[in-house]
């Protein structure tokens, strides 16, 4: 004697997804309601009688043809009750991770549209581990050790994105109710402002370097520094700025000839006291190297007094 059984419904299965009854097309299957054994093609053991949808349930009555030993054995097991459940084979047509299709504990998308292709007598029920799926022409058997083809859902709390958007809006100086378009517009403005600031900074750096270089070349032409010190003062100008460098050069006296420093025209010095200088720029060019070698302490003192920094000899 046959009995009506559940073929499928929309409850959550052990793989964490659901198959919506309302989206399952049973029309084609009803024209060929084959009953298989454990989803095995070729192992036809009968057919499903009076398949219909009632609410969220798809039900039918299995009829065993007894045309094979397997069919006769399954009929006896069915009547005895050792096998009592069926499972579906379906083609996946559409899935959704929309909140309206999710239930508590669901971890994978919902199959919202599908097509029933076969029903099998199984030892594990249709809503547990014996579902067979077909997607893009590939059959996937969801056995106990199988892998589910449906991706895991992002289990981030539903209001988390809203909270993140609210915090971002406030950090941008916008009302907490600002929508995504407004936030994106503000981000674009800030990006444009940063790019403009970077451009202006680059232009200003170039102008400053040009002014520093010009000041150094002028100091060389006025004999305030030697040609060999150009790079040294350019580097100094980059640190202190063109205006401060120009002030430094203005305080430096042009280099003079030895005769104008020792106070007589030609001949040897009349006194025995060594000549002293208040600034490094007062030292004649031809005496600088001599001072560096013979009076390094004096050279360092005058250098620091002139430029405000220590000198390494």
XYZ file of C-alpha atoms in Angstrom:
313
model
C 0.000 0.000 0.000
C 1.370 3.416 -0.976
C 1.444 6.438 1.273
C 1.849 10.163 0.610
C 5.246 11.610 1.516
C 6.849 15.005 1.603
C 9.073 15.596 -1.413
C 10.304 19.057 -0.428
C 9.513 22.203 1.561
C 11.194 25.522 2.371
C 12.777 24.634 5.714
C 16.482 25.208 6.427
C 18.603 22.157 5.572
C 21.822 20.970 7.203
C 23.953 22.814 4.651
C 22.556 26.151 5.782
C 20.384 27.027 2.755
C 16.734 26.699 1.725
C 14.872 25.787 -1.457
C 11.694 27.842 -1.754
C 8.647 25.755 -2.541
C 6.932 28.652 -4.283
C 9.857 28.961 -6.699
C 10.104 25.266 -7.602
C 8.761 24.341 -11.041
C 7.291 20.802 -10.962
C 5.557 20.930 -14.364
C 8.184 19.065 -16.346
C 8.698 16.479 -13.619
C 4.965 15.719 -13.468
C 5.136 14.723 -17.150
C 7.831 12.160 -16.286
C 7.613 11.551 -12.513
C 10.486 9.081 -12.312
C 11.368 7.500 -8.945
C 15.055 6.629 -8.573
C 17.043 4.817 -5.949
C 19.473 7.122 -4.085
C 19.632 9.601 -7.006
C 21.309 7.043 -9.271
C 20.477 7.448 -12.962
C 19.512 4.078 -14.404
C 18.225 2.762 -11.096
C 14.559 3.467 -11.829
C 12.398 1.675 -9.265
C 8.995 3.260 -10.022
C 7.284 6.628 -10.267
C 5.726 9.321 -8.079
C 1.934 9.423 -8.195
C -0.254 12.474 -7.662
C 2.555 15.027 -7.161
C 1.116 18.340 -5.931
C 1.878 21.524 -4.024
C -0.072 22.175 -0.837
C 0.949 25.354 0.943
C 4.676 25.075 1.556
C 4.721 21.319 0.980
C 5.326 19.351 -2.217
C 4.013 15.815 -1.748
C 3.371 12.665 -3.723
C 2.875 8.915 -3.467
C 5.719 6.553 -4.454
C 4.723 3.583 -6.607
C 7.248 0.724 -6.992
C 7.175 -1.061 -10.349
C 8.765 -4.282 -8.982
C 10.455 -4.709 -12.362
C 13.807 -5.364 -10.707
C 15.156 -6.975 -7.596
C 16.129 -3.519 -6.350
C 12.570 -2.230 -6.827
C 11.085 -5.239 -5.042
C 13.539 -4.867 -2.173
C 12.855 -1.145 -1.823
C 9.094 -1.802 -1.809
C 9.456 -4.291 1.029
C 11.677 -1.874 2.991
C 9.184 0.913 2.352
C 6.259 -1.174 3.561
C 8.243 -2.372 6.568
C 9.345 1.182 7.392
C 13.122 0.744 7.344
C 13.189 3.219 4.417
C 10.539 5.873 4.595
C 11.773 9.122 3.035
C 12.470 10.642 -0.361
C 14.768 13.375 -1.660
C 14.743 15.712 -4.637
C 17.095 16.410 -7.497
C 16.752 20.009 -8.714
C 18.214 22.426 -11.237
C 19.154 25.777 -9.627
C 17.790 28.698 -11.643
C 18.165 31.628 -9.229
C 19.578 32.313 -5.739
C 19.242 35.274 -3.376
C 20.961 36.539 -0.223
C 18.317 39.205 0.347
C 17.164 39.523 3.939
C 13.576 38.784 2.980
C 14.632 35.261 1.971
C 16.792 34.494 5.026
C 15.786 32.814 8.300
C 17.481 32.480 11.666
C 20.625 30.353 11.407
C 20.867 30.483 7.604
C 24.476 30.598 6.374
C 24.068 30.281 2.587
C 21.852 31.970 -0.038
C 18.291 30.831 -0.656
C 17.443 29.001 -3.887
C 14.488 31.121 -4.978
C 13.859 29.516 -8.386
C 14.473 25.884 -9.278
C 13.186 23.004 -11.381
C 12.360 19.575 -9.979
C 14.102 16.921 -12.114
C 13.793 13.686 -10.117
C 12.693 12.166 -6.829
C 14.567 9.343 -5.115
C 13.962 6.935 -2.297
C 16.762 7.617 0.199
C 17.980 6.566 3.583
C 18.485 10.221 4.656
C 15.662 12.707 4.107
C 15.313 15.399 1.484
C 15.802 18.242 3.917
C 18.958 16.790 5.411
C 22.020 15.546 3.470
C 20.601 13.755 0.428
C 19.744 16.722 -1.790
C 21.112 16.662 -5.334
C 21.666 20.017 -7.056
C 22.430 20.801 -10.669
C 23.790 24.195 -11.661
C 25.048 25.302 -15.073
C 24.804 21.716 -16.230
C 27.012 20.361 -13.431
C 25.551 17.908 -10.913
C 26.524 18.343 -7.276
C 25.651 15.648 -4.761
C 25.360 16.956 -1.221
C 26.377 13.870 0.667
C 27.656 13.876 4.222
C 31.217 14.562 3.031
C 30.323 16.693 0.013
C 30.984 20.371 -0.574
C 28.117 22.809 -1.004
C 28.335 24.889 -4.210
C 26.513 27.837 -2.661
C 28.765 30.499 -1.062
C 28.608 31.385 2.608
C 26.702 34.536 3.467
C 28.367 37.603 4.940
C 27.146 37.270 8.510
C 27.922 40.872 9.350
C 24.994 42.332 11.333
C 22.437 43.867 9.027
C 22.734 47.254 10.680
C 26.538 47.238 10.636
C 26.791 48.864 7.209
C 24.368 51.553 8.359
C 26.438 52.188 11.495
C 29.666 52.348 9.483
C 28.056 54.835 7.090
C 26.809 56.946 10.012
C 30.288 57.086 11.609
C 31.901 57.936 8.266
C 29.400 60.726 7.640
C 30.094 62.314 11.035
C 33.870 62.057 10.538
C 33.479 63.931 7.244
C 31.545 66.731 8.919
C 28.241 65.626 7.423
C 24.935 64.916 9.192
C 24.649 61.342 10.415
C 21.685 60.930 8.088
C 23.803 61.619 4.973
C 23.226 59.037 2.254
C 25.872 57.140 0.314
C 25.816 59.573 -2.629
C 26.450 62.555 -0.328
C 29.298 60.740 1.433
C 30.906 59.785 -1.886
C 30.599 63.374 -3.098
C 32.308 64.652 0.052
C 35.104 62.092 -0.315
C 35.617 63.216 -3.913
C 35.867 66.842 -2.757
C 38.453 65.970 -0.139
C 40.469 63.984 -2.662
C 40.407 66.922 -5.086
C 41.438 69.315 -2.288
C 44.363 67.091 -1.327
C 45.526 66.843 -4.935
C 45.344 70.649 -5.274
C 47.255 71.105 -2.005
C 49.935 68.670 -3.193
C 50.218 70.565 -6.485
C 50.559 73.940 -4.751
C 53.105 72.537 -2.308
C 55.169 71.174 -5.186
C 55.044 74.514 -7.012
C 56.024 76.405 -3.843
C 58.960 74.052 -3.228
C 60.159 74.673 -6.781
C 59.892 78.450 -6.350
C 61.718 78.333 -3.021
C 64.533 76.268 -4.512
C 64.846 78.728 -7.397
C 65.012 81.658 -4.957
C 67.581 79.893 -2.768
C 69.732 79.028 -5.787
C 69.535 82.621 -7.022
C 70.579 83.973 -3.607
C 73.537 81.580 -3.451
C 74.718 82.503 -6.950
C 74.450 86.181 -6.068
C 76.522 85.621 -2.899
C 79.181 83.864 -4.993
C 79.271 86.732 -7.501
C 79.632 89.244 -4.649
C 82.515 87.236 -3.178
C 80.570 86.580 0.054
C 81.143 82.827 -0.327
C 83.394 80.756 -2.509
C 82.218 78.800 -5.544
C 83.062 75.578 -3.743
C 80.434 76.320 -1.078
C 77.448 76.710 -3.365
C 75.848 73.333 -2.642
C 76.463 73.736 1.080
C 74.458 76.975 1.161
C 71.777 75.633 -1.177
C 71.207 72.785 1.288
C 71.164 75.302 4.137
C 68.587 77.397 2.271
C 66.309 74.384 1.867
C 66.279 74.037 5.655
C 65.940 77.650 6.785
C 64.160 79.168 3.766
C 65.171 81.664 1.105
C 64.369 84.731 3.220
C 66.586 83.675 6.150
C 69.374 82.701 3.743
C 69.249 86.130 2.121
C 69.525 87.737 5.577
C 72.542 85.547 6.302
C 74.261 86.640 3.091
C 73.430 90.309 3.789
C 75.282 90.057 7.127
C 78.364 88.650 5.441
C 81.035 91.013 4.142
C 82.580 90.456 0.725
C 86.000 88.825 0.804
C 88.881 91.365 0.645
C 92.522 91.269 -0.367
C 95.198 90.543 2.258
C 96.754 94.003 1.842
C 93.574 95.727 2.948
C 93.356 93.524 6.070
C 96.927 93.918 7.414
C 96.801 97.707 7.132
C 99.809 98.527 4.908
C 100.752 98.504 1.275
C 103.226 95.696 0.492
C 106.067 94.360 2.560
C 105.958 92.217 5.648
C 103.773 93.002 8.651
C 105.349 95.580 10.923
C 104.127 93.993 14.145
C 104.631 90.596 15.616
C 101.021 90.118 16.828
C 98.915 87.773 14.676
C 96.006 89.295 12.794
C 92.592 88.564 14.347
C 89.192 88.510 12.676
C 85.672 88.939 14.008
C 83.975 87.020 11.201
C 84.970 84.263 8.811
C 84.019 86.425 5.877
C 86.739 88.905 6.983
C 89.444 86.300 6.394
C 91.096 86.765 2.982
C 90.532 83.961 0.538
C 94.198 83.087 0.360
C 94.351 82.779 4.171
C 91.345 80.539 4.663
C 93.107 77.274 3.894
C 96.056 78.281 6.066
C 93.720 79.026 8.981
C 91.877 75.694 8.490
C 95.192 73.844 8.742
C 97.086 75.866 11.374
C 94.286 77.404 13.453
C 91.377 74.922 13.252
C 89.879 76.030 16.568
C 89.830 79.650 15.450
C 88.363 78.644 12.091
C 85.535 76.715 13.774
C 84.802 79.629 16.100
C 84.568 82.140 13.241
C 82.503 79.725 11.147
C 79.954 79.210 13.901
C 79.824 82.942 14.601
C 79.173 83.601 10.922
C 76.706 80.822 10.062
C 75.312 79.705 13.390
C 76.350 76.071 13.028
C 79.383 73.910 13.727
C 81.914 73.135 11.050
C 83.721 69.857 10.595
C 87.256 70.187 9.274
